[in-house]
Coordinates of C-alpha atoms in Angstrom, one line a residue:
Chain P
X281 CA -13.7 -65.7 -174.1
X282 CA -10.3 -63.9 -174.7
X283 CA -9.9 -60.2 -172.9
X284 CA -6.7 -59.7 -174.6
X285 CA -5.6 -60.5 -178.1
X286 CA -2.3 -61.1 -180.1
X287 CA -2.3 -61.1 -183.7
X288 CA -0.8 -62.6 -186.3
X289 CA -1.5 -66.2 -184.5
X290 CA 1.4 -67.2 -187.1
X291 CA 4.1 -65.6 -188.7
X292 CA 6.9 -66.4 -191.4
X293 CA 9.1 -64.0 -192.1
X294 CA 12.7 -63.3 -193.7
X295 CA 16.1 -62.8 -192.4
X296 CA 16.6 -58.9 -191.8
X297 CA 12.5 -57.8 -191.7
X298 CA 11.1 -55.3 -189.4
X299 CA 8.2 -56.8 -187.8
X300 CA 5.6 -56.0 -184.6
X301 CA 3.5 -58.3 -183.1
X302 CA 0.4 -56.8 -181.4
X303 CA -1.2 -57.4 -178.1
X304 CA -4.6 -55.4 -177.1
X305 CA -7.0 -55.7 -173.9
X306 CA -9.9 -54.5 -173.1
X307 CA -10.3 -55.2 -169.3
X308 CA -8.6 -51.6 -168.8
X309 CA -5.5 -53.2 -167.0
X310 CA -2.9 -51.3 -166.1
X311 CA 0.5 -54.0 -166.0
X312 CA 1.1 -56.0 -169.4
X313 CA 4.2 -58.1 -170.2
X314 CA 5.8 -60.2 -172.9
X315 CA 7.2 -63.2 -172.2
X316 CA 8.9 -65.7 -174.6
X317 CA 8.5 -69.1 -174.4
X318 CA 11.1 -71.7 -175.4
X319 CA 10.7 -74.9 -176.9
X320 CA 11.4 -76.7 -173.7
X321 CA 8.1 -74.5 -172.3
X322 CA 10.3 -72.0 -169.8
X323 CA 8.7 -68.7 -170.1
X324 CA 11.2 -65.9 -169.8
X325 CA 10.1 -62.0 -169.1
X326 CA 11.3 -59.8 -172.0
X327 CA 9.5 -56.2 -171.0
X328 CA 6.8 -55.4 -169.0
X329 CA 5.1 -52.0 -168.4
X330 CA 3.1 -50.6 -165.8
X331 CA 1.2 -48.4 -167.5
X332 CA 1.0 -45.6 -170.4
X333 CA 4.4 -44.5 -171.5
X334 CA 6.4 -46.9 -168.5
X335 CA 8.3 -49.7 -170.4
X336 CA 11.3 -51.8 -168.7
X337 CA 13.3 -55.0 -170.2
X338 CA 12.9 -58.2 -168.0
X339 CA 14.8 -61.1 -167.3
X340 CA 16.2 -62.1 -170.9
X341 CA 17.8 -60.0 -172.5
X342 CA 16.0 -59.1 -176.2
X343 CA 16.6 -57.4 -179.2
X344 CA 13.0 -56.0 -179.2
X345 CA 11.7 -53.1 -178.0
X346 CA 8.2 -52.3 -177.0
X347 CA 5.6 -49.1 -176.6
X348 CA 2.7 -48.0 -174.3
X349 CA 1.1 -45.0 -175.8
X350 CA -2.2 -46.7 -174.9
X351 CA -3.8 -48.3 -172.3
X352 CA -5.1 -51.3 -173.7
X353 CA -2.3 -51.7 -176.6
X354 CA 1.3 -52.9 -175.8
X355 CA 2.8 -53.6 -179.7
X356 CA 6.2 -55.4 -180.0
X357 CA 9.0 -55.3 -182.3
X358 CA 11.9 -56.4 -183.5
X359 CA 13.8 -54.2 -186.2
X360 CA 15.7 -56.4 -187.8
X361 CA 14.9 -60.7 -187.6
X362 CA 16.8 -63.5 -187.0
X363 CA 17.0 -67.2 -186.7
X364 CA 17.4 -66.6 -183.5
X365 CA 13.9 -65.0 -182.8
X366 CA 12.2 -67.6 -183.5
X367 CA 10.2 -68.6 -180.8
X368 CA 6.7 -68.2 -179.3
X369 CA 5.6 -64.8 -178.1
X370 CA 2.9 -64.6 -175.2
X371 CA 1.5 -61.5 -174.0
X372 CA 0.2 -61.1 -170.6
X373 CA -2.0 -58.6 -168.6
X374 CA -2.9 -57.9 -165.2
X375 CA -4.9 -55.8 -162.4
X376 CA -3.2 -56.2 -159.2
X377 CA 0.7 -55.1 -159.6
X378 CA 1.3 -57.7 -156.8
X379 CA -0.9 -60.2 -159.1
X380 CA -2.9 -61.5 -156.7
X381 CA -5.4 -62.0 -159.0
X382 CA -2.8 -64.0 -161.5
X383 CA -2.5 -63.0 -165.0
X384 CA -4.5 -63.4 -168.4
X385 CA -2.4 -64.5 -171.2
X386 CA -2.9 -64.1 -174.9
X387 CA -3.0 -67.3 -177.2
X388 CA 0.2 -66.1 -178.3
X389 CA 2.0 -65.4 -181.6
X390 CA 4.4 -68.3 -183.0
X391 CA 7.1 -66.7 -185.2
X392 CA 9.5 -68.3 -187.6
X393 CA 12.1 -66.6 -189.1
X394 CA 13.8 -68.0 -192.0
Chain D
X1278 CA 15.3 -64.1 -154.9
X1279 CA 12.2 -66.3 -155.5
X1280 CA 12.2 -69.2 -156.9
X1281 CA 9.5 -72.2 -157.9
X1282 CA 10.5 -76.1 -158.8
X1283 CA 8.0 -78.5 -160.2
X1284 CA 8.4 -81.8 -161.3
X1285 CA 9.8 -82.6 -164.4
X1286 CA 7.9 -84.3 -166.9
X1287 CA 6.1 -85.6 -169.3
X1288 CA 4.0 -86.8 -166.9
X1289 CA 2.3 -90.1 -168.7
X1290 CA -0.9 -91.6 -167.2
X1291 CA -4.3 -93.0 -168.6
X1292 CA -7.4 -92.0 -168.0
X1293 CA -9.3 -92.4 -164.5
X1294 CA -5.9 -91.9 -163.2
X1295 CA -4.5 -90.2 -160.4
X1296 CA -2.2 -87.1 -161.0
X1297 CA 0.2 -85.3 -158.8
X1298 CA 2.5 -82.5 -159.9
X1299 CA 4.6 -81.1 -157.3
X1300 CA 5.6 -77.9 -156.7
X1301 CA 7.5 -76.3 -154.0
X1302 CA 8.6 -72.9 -153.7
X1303 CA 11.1 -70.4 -152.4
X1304 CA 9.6 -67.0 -151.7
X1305 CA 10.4 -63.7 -149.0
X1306 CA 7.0 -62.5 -147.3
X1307 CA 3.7 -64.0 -148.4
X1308 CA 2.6 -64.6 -151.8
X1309 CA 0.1 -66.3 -153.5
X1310 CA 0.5 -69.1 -155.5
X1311 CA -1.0 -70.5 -158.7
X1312 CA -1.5 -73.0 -161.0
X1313 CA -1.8 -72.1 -165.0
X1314 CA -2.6 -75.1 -167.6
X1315 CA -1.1 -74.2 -171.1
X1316 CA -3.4 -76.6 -174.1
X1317 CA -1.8 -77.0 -177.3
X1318 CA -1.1 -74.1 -179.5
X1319 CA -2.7 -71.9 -176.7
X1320 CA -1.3 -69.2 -174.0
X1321 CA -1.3 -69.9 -170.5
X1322 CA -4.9 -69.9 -168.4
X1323 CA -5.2 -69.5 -164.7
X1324 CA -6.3 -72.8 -163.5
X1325 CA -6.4 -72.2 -159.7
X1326 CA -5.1 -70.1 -156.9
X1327 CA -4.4 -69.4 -153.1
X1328 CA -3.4 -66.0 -151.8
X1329 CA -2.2 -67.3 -147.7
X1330 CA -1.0 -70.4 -145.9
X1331 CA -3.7 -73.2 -145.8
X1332 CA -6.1 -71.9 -148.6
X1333 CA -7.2 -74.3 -151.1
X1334 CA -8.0 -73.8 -154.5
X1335 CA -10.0 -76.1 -157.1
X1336 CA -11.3 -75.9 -160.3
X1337 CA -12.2 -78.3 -162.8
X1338 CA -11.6 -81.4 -160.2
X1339 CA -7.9 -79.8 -159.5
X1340 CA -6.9 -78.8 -156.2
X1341 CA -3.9 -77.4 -154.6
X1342 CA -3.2 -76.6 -151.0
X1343 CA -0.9 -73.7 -149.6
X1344 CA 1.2 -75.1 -147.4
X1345 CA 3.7 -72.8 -146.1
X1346 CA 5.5 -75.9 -143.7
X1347 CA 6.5 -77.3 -146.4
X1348 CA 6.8 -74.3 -149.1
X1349 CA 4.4 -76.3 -151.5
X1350 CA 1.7 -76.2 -154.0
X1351 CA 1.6 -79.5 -155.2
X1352 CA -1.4 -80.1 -157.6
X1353 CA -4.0 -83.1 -157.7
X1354 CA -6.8 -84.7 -159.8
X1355 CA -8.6 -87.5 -158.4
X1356 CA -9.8 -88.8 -162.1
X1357 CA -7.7 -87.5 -165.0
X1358 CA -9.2 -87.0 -168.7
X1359 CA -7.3 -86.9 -172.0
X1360 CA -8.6 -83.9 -172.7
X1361 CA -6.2 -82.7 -169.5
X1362 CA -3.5 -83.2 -172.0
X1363 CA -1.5 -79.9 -171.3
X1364 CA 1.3 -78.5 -169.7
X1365 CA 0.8 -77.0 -166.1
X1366 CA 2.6 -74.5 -164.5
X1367 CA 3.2 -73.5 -161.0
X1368 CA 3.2 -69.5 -160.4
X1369 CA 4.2 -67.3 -157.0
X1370 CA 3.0 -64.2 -156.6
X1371 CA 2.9 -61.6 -154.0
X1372 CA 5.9 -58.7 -156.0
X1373 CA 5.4 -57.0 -158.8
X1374 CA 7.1 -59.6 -161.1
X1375 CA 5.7 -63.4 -160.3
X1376 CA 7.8 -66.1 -160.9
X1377 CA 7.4 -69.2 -162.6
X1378 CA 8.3 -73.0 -162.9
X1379 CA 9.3 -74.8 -165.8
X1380 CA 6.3 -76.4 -166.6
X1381 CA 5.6 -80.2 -166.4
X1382 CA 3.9 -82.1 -169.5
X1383 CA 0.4 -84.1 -168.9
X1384 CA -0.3 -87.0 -171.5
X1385 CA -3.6 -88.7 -170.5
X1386 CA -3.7 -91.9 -172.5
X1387 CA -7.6 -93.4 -173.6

């Protein structure tokens, strides 16, 4: 059973639309992160936060930006789409700041934009 | 900085095969290592782990040893299924940040 949740599973969308993709958990972790994951399967860190109101860009550099304002909810968005966004999105959460404990991943949001 | 290198794939067996997927690593200090197994149209799950040198972990018939000679993690299934069809990824842990490999594509054949 899923702790944490992305929604939409799917999404199609226009050149030029503002859109956020959600991720909530409800195992009260503190660390959550956004990865995006490339057709060839690499993962690359896009921001990660360490708790409410911390928020720093990862490894790739991405036109998104995201928020912590709660605890459990760490929304993502990109202001204007491209082509170039498309892509699958996976969110990630975790206890242990060293993750010792390993992460738990969302089932992920595969966007299209045309 | 840290680094991990597994096998490229797709790995392509049939079933009541063997698999192996190596993994070795690159890391300062001592962190733990994992194993995540991606299915179709899924996100990543935590398929194993071991947090110092000589630990195994198992799960599902899948084992991997720490071994910190040889900076590896390399995974094993005595008896593969199709329904292991995934991609597997090794993990290192142990900063803030783990990093992980590429990912290596399992296709179990009936």
């Amino acid at each position: 059973e899923a702790d944490i949740y992305q929604t939409p599973r799917y999404l199609v969308i226009g050149t030029g639309k503002k859109i956020t993709l959600e991720c909530s958990q409800t195992m009260g972790h503190d660390k959550m992160y956004w990865y995006q994951q490339d057709p060839g399967m690499e993962l690359h860190l896009i921001h990660y936060s360490y708790g409410v109101n911390s928020t720093e860009k990862g490894d790739l550099s991405s036109e998104s930006t995201v928020s912590r304002i709660r605890t459990e909810h760490f929304p993502l968005t990109l202001e204007s789409a491209r082509p170039s966004h498309t892509s699958q999105y996976l969110c990630a959460s975790s206890l242990d700041g060293r993750v010792y404990d390993g992460y738990t991943f969302g089932s992920g949001t595969r966007l299209t934009v045309v | 900085g840290d680094s991990v290198t597994q096998m490229e794939g797709p790995v392509t067996l049939s079933e009541e095969a063997f698999l192996t997927i190596n993994c070795t690593y690159t890391a300062t200090g001592y962190p733990s290592l994992f194993w995540y197994v991606q299915y179709p149209g899924e996100g990543l799950q935590l398929l194993l782990k071991a947090t110092k040198a000589d630990d195994k972990g198992s799960n599902k018939g899948f084992e991997a040893t720490y071994r910190k000679e040889t900076t590896s993690f390399h995974l094993e299934k005595g008896s593969v299924q199709v329904s292991d069809s995934a991609v597997y990824f090794c993990a290192l842990g142990g900063s803030y940040i783990p990093t992980f490999g590429r990912g290596t594509s399992l296709i179990v054949h009936p």
